[in-house]
JSON list of C-alpha atoms in Angstrom, two decimals:
[
{"chain": "A", "resi": 160, "resn": "ILE", "atom": "CA", "xyz": [5.99, -8.99, -2.44]},
{"chain": "A", "resi": 161, "resn": "LEU", "atom": "CA", "xyz": [8.84, -10.68, -0.63]},
{"chain": "A", "resi": 162, "resn": "GLN", "atom": "CA", "xyz": [6.77, -11.97, 2.27]},
{"chain": "A", "resi": 163, "resn": "ALA", "atom": "CA", "xyz": [3.05, -11.77, 2.92]},
{"chain": "A", "resi": 164, "resn": "ASP", "atom": "CA", "xyz": [1.21, -12.51, 6.13]},
{"chain": "A", "resi": 165, "resn": "GLY", "atom": "CA", "xyz": [-2.24, -11.30, 5.12]},
{"chain": "A", "resi": 166, "resn": "GLY", "atom": "CA", "xyz": [-3.68, -7.89, 4.42]},
{"chain": "A", "resi": 167, "resn": "ASN", "atom": "CA", "xyz": [-2.02, -7.49, 1.00]},
{"chain": "A", "resi": 168, "resn": "TYR", "atom": "CA", "xyz": [-4.83, -5.38, -0.41]},
{"chain": "A", "resi": 169, "resn": "SER", "atom": "CA", "xyz": [-4.84, -3.09, 2.62]},
{"chain": "A", "resi": 170, "resn": "ALA", "atom": "CA", "xyz": [-1.07, -2.69, 2.50]},
{"chain": "A", "resi": 171, "resn": "CYS", "atom": "CA", "xyz": [-1.28, -1.72, -1.19]},
{"chain": "A", "resi": 172, "resn": "VAL", "atom": "CA", "xyz": [-3.98, 0.90, -0.55]},
{"chain": "A", "resi": 173, "resn": "ASN", "atom": "CA", "xyz": [-2.01, 2.40, 2.33]},
{"chain": "A", "resi": 174, "resn": "ALA", "atom": "CA", "xyz": [1.22, 2.40, 0.27]},
{"chain": "A", "resi": 175, "resn": "ALA", "atom": "CA", "xyz": [-0.58, 4.07, -2.65]},
{"chain": "A", "resi": 176, "resn": "THR", "atom": "CA", "xyz": [-1.88, 6.76, -0.30]},
{"chain": "A", "resi": 177, "resn": "LEU", "atom": "CA", "xyz": [1.64, 7.48, 0.96]},
{"chain": "A", "resi": 178, "resn": "ALA", "atom": "CA", "xyz": [2.96, 7.53, -2.62]},
{"chain": "A", "resi": 179, "resn": "LEU", "atom": "CA", "xyz": [0.35, 10.13, -3.61]},
{"chain": "A", "resi": 180, "resn": "VAL", "atom": "CA", "xyz": [1.23, 12.27, -0.59]},
{"chain": "A", "resi": 181, "resn": "ASP", "atom": "CA", "xyz": [4.96, 11.94, -1.35]},
{"chain": "A", "resi": 182, "resn": "ALA", "atom": "CA", "xyz": [4.31, 12.95, -4.97]},
{"chain": "A", "resi": 183, "resn": "GLY", "atom": "CA", "xyz": [2.73, 16.18, -3.73]},
{"chain": "A", "resi": 184, "resn": "ILE", "atom": "CA", "xyz": [-0.76, 15.40, -4.95]},
{"chain": "A", "resi": 185, "resn": "PRO", "atom": "CA", "xyz": [-3.23, 17.34, -2.79]},
{"chain": "A", "resi": 186, "resn": "MET", "atom": "CA", "xyz": [-5.64, 15.11, -0.88]},
{"chain": "A", "resi": 187, "resn": "ARG", "atom": "CA", "xyz": [-8.41, 16.08, 1.51]},
{"chain": "A", "resi": 188, "resn": "ASP", "atom": "CA", "xyz": [-7.89, 12.93, 3.55]},
{"chain": "A", "resi": 189, "resn": "TYR", "atom": "CA", "xyz": [-5.81, 9.80, 3.66]},
{"chain": "A", "resi": 190, "resn": "VAL", "atom": "CA", "xyz": [-7.36, 6.65, 2.24]},
{"chain": "A", "resi": 191, "resn": "CYS", "atom": "CA", "xyz": [-6.67, 4.04, 4.90]},
{"chain": "A", "resi": 192, "resn": "ALA", "atom": "CA", "xyz": [-7.49, 0.36, 4.51]},
{"chain": "A", "resi": 193, "resn": "CYS", "atom": "CA", "xyz": [-7.71, -2.54, 6.92]},
{"chain": "A", "resi": 194, "resn": "THR", "atom": "CA", "xyz": [-9.10, -6.05, 7.04]},
{"chain": "A", "resi": 195, "resn": "ALA", "atom": "CA", "xyz": [-11.37, -7.42, 9.74]},
{"chain": "A", "resi": 196, "resn": "GLY", "atom": "CA", "xyz": [-12.86, -10.76, 10.59]},
{"chain": "A", "resi": 197, "resn": "PHE", "atom": "CA", "xyz": [-14.11, -12.95, 13.41]},
{"chain": "A", "resi": 198, "resn": "VAL", "atom": "CA", "xyz": [-11.95, -15.29, 15.44]},
{"chain": "A", "resi": 199, "resn": "GLU", "atom": "CA", "xyz": [-14.04, -17.29, 17.91]},
{"chain": "A", "resi": 200, "resn": "ASP", "atom": "CA", "xyz": [-16.90, -14.76, 17.73]},
{"chain": "A", "resi": 201, "resn": "THR", "atom": "CA", "xyz": [-14.56, -11.84, 18.47]},
{"chain": "A", "resi": 202, "resn": "PRO", "atom": "CA", "xyz": [-14.15, -9.17, 15.79]},
{"chain": "A", "resi": 203, "resn": "LEU", "atom": "CA", "xyz": [-10.48, -8.57, 14.99]},
{"chain": "A", "resi": 204, "resn": "ALA", "atom": "CA", "xyz": [-8.84, -5.99, 12.74]},
{"chain": "A", "resi": 205, "resn": "ASP", "atom": "CA", "xyz": [-5.71, -6.39, 10.59]},
{"chain": "A", "resi": 206, "resn": "LEU", "atom": "CA", "xyz": [-5.96, -10.12, 10.07]},
{"chain": "A", "resi": 207, "resn": "CYS", "atom": "CA", "xyz": [-2.88, -12.24, 9.50]},
{"chain": "A", "resi": 208, "resn": "HIS", "atom": "CA", "xyz": [-2.80, -14.97, 6.84]},
{"chain": "A", "resi": 209, "resn": "ALA", "atom": "CA", "xyz": [-3.87, -17.71, 9.27]},
{"chain": "A", "resi": 210, "resn": "GLU", "atom": "CA", "xyz": [-6.84, -15.63, 10.44]},
{"chain": "A", "resi": 211, "resn": "GLU", "atom": "CA", "xyz": [-7.82, -14.74, 6.87]},
{"chain": "A", "resi": 212, "resn": "SER", "atom": "CA", "xyz": [-7.67, -18.32, 5.66]},
{"chain": "A", "resi": 213, "resn": "GLY", "atom": "CA", "xyz": [-9.38, -19.78, 8.73]},
{"chain": "A", "resi": 214, "resn": "GLY", "atom": "CA", "xyz": [-12.65, -20.18, 6.87]},
{"chain": "A", "resi": 215, "resn": "GLY", "atom": "CA", "xyz": [-14.51, -17.27, 8.46]},
{"chain": "A", "resi": 216, "resn": "THR", "atom": "CA", "xyz": [-15.75, -14.11, 6.88]},
{"chain": "A", "resi": 217, "resn": "SER", "atom": "CA", "xyz": [-13.11, -11.57, 5.99]},
{"chain": "A", "resi": 218, "resn": "LEU", "atom": "CA", "xyz": [-13.93, -7.94, 5.31]},
{"chain": "A", "resi": 219, "resn": "ALA", "atom": "CA", "xyz": [-11.74, -5.34, 3.60]},
{"chain": "A", "resi": 220, "resn": "LEU", "atom": "CA", "xyz": [-12.52, -1.71, 4.33]},
{"chain": "A", "resi": 221, "resn": "ALA", "atom": "CA", "xyz": [-10.99, 1.43, 2.81]},
{"chain": "A", "resi": 222, "resn": "LEU", "atom": "CA", "xyz": [-11.98, 4.54, 4.73]},
{"chain": "A", "resi": 223, "resn": "LEU", "atom": "CA", "xyz": [-11.60, 8.30, 4.54]},
{"chain": "A", "resi": 224, "resn": "PRO", "atom": "CA", "xyz": [-11.10, 8.69, 8.31]},
{"chain": "A", "resi": 225, "resn": "ARG", "atom": "CA", "xyz": [-11.85, 12.40, 8.80]},
{"chain": "A", "resi": 226, "resn": "SER", "atom": "CA", "xyz": [-15.21, 12.28, 7.07]},
{"chain": "A", "resi": 227, "resn": "GLY", "atom": "CA", "xyz": [-15.98, 8.66, 7.93]},
{"chain": "A", "resi": 228, "resn": "ASN", "atom": "CA", "xyz": [-16.87, 7.94, 4.29]},
{"chain": "A", "resi": 229, "resn": "ILE", "atom": "CA", "xyz": [-16.30, 4.38, 3.13]},
{"chain": "A", "resi": 230, "resn": "ALA", "atom": "CA", "xyz": [-14.38, 4.15, -0.15]},
{"chain": "A", "resi": 231, "resn": "LEU", "atom": "CA", "xyz": [-14.51, 0.34, -0.35]},
{"chain": "A", "resi": 232, "resn": "LEU", "atom": "CA", "xyz": [-16.27, -2.40, 1.56]},
{"chain": "A", "resi": 233, "resn": "GLN", "atom": "CA", "xyz": [-15.64, -5.93, 0.35]},
{"chain": "A", "resi": 234, "resn": "MET", "atom": "CA", "xyz": [-16.55, -9.25, 1.93]},
{"chain": "A", "resi": 235, "resn": "ASP", "atom": "CA", "xyz": [-15.52, -12.67, 0.73]},
{"chain": "A", "resi": 236, "resn": "ALA", "atom": "CA", "xyz": [-18.30, -14.72, 2.34]},
{"chain": "A", "resi": 237, "resn": "ARG", "atom": "CA", "xyz": [-21.80, -14.42, 3.70]},
{"chain": "A", "resi": 238, "resn": "LEU", "atom": "CA", "xyz": [-22.34, -12.96, 7.13]},
{"chain": "A", "resi": 239, "resn": "HIS", "atom": "CA", "xyz": [-25.39, -12.59, 9.33]},
{"chain": "A", "resi": 240, "resn": "GLN", "atom": "CA", "xyz": [-26.60, -9.00, 9.50]},
{"chain": "A", "resi": 241, "resn": "ASP", "atom": "CA", "xyz": [-26.19, -8.90, 13.30]},
{"chain": "A", "resi": 242, "resn": "HIS", "atom": "CA", "xyz": [-22.43, -9.46, 12.93]},
{"chain": "A", "resi": 243, "resn": "LEU", "atom": "CA", "xyz": [-21.83, -6.84, 10.26]},
{"chain": "A", "resi": 244, "resn": "ASP", "atom": "CA", "xyz": [-21.81, -3.72, 12.47]},
{"chain": "A", "resi": 245, "resn": "PRO", "atom": "CA", "xyz": [-19.19, -5.00, 14.96]},
{"chain": "A", "resi": 246, "resn": "LEU", "atom": "CA", "xyz": [-16.97, -6.09, 12.08]},
{"chain": "A", "resi": 247, "resn": "ILE", "atom": "CA", "xyz": [-17.23, -2.73, 10.30]},
{"chain": "A", "resi": 248, "resn": "GLU", "atom": "CA", "xyz": [-16.65, -0.91, 13.59]},
{"chain": "A", "resi": 249, "resn": "ALA", "atom": "CA", "xyz": [-13.45, -2.89, 14.25]},
{"chain": "A", "resi": 250, "resn": "ALA", "atom": "CA", "xyz": [-12.14, -2.09, 10.77]},
{"chain": "A", "resi": 251, "resn": "MET", "atom": "CA", "xyz": [-13.10, 1.60, 11.03]},
{"chain": "A", "resi": 252, "resn": "THR", "atom": "CA", "xyz": [-11.38, 1.94, 14.40]},
{"chain": "A", "resi": 253, "resn": "ALA", "atom": "CA", "xyz": [-8.22, 0.39, 12.98]},
{"chain": "A", "resi": 254, "resn": "CYS", "atom": "CA", "xyz": [-8.33, 2.68, 9.92]},
{"chain": "A", "resi": 255, "resn": "LYS", "atom": "CA", "xyz": [-8.71, 5.77, 12.12]},
{"chain": "A", "resi": 256, "resn": "GLY", "atom": "CA", "xyz": [-5.74, 4.67, 14.23]},
{"chain": "A", "resi": 257, "resn": "LEU", "atom": "CA", "xyz": [-3.72, 4.01, 11.10]},
{"chain": "A", "resi": 258, "resn": "SER", "atom": "CA", "xyz": [-4.60, 7.48, 9.82]},
{"chain": "A", "resi": 259, "resn": "LYS", "atom": "CA", "xyz": [-3.07, 9.04, 12.92]},
{"chain": "A", "resi": 260, "resn": "VAL", "atom": "CA", "xyz": [0.12, 7.02, 12.44]},
{"chain": "A", "resi": 261, "resn": "LEU", "atom": "CA", "xyz": [0.33, 7.92, 8.75]},
{"chain": "A", "resi": 262, "resn": "ASP", "atom": "CA", "xyz": [-0.24, 11.59, 9.51]},
{"chain": "A", "resi": 263, "resn": "GLY", "atom": "CA", "xyz": [2.54, 11.57, 12.10]},
{"chain": "A", "resi": 264, "resn": "VAL", "atom": "CA", "xyz": [4.97, 9.89, 9.71]},
{"chain": "A", "resi": 265, "resn": "VAL", "atom": "CA", "xyz": [4.11, 12.27, 6.86]},
{"chain": "A", "resi": 266, "resn": "ARG", "atom": "CA", "xyz": [4.54, 15.32, 9.08]},
{"chain": "A", "resi": 267, "resn": "GLN", "atom": "CA", "xyz": [7.88, 14.03, 10.40]},
{"chain": "A", "resi": 268, "resn": "HIS", "atom": "CA", "xyz": [9.05, 13.38, 6.83]},
{"chain": "A", "resi": 269, "resn": "LEU", "atom": "CA", "xyz": [8.03, 16.89, 5.76]},
{"chain": "A", "resi": 270, "resn": "GLU", "atom": "CA", "xyz": [9.97, 18.42, 8.66]},
{"chain": "A", "resi": 271, "resn": "GLU", "atom": "CA", "xyz": [13.07, 16.41, 7.75]},
{"chain": "A", "resi": 272, "resn": "VAL", "atom": "CA", "xyz": [12.82, 17.37, 4.08]},
{"chain": "A", "resi": 273, "resn": "SER", "atom": "CA", "xyz": [12.28, 21.05, 4.89]},
{"chain": "A", "resi": 274, "resn": "VAL", "atom": "CA", "xyz": [15.35, 21.07, 7.13]},
{"chain": "A", "resi": 275, "resn": "LEU", "atom": "CA", "xyz": [17.45, 19.48, 4.38]},
{"chain": "A", "resi": 276, "resn": "THR", "atom": "CA", "xyz": [16.26, 21.94, 1.72]},
{"chain": "A", "resi": 277, "resn": "ARG", "atom": "CA", "xyz": [17.00, 25.02, 3.89]},
{"chain": "A", "resi": 278, "resn": "ASP", "atom": "CA", "xyz": [20.73, 24.41, 3.84]}
]
């Protein structure tokens, strides 16, 4: 890693998903990962290093967006039960948005490769 500003685990999961897709391994869904945490009682997704190391609870979520199944849920500190749902919801929303971006990039890449192989 040349430079890290938080979310290393999530970036690795997302990169591994793209590597599997690029290798041609059939997958039913993308595995998308994102971090979430609270900053001044506001749930935020995709935390930077300063937000992750601010002393609050940080949550890592890996999601299968189409089915909504959680592949991984990891927290590094205790959290009151009332705050868990908004934090998970923020991470799930970010993962679903990321899934749409990944799908668009993969489809664009497949179109470019198919055009190159036709010639």
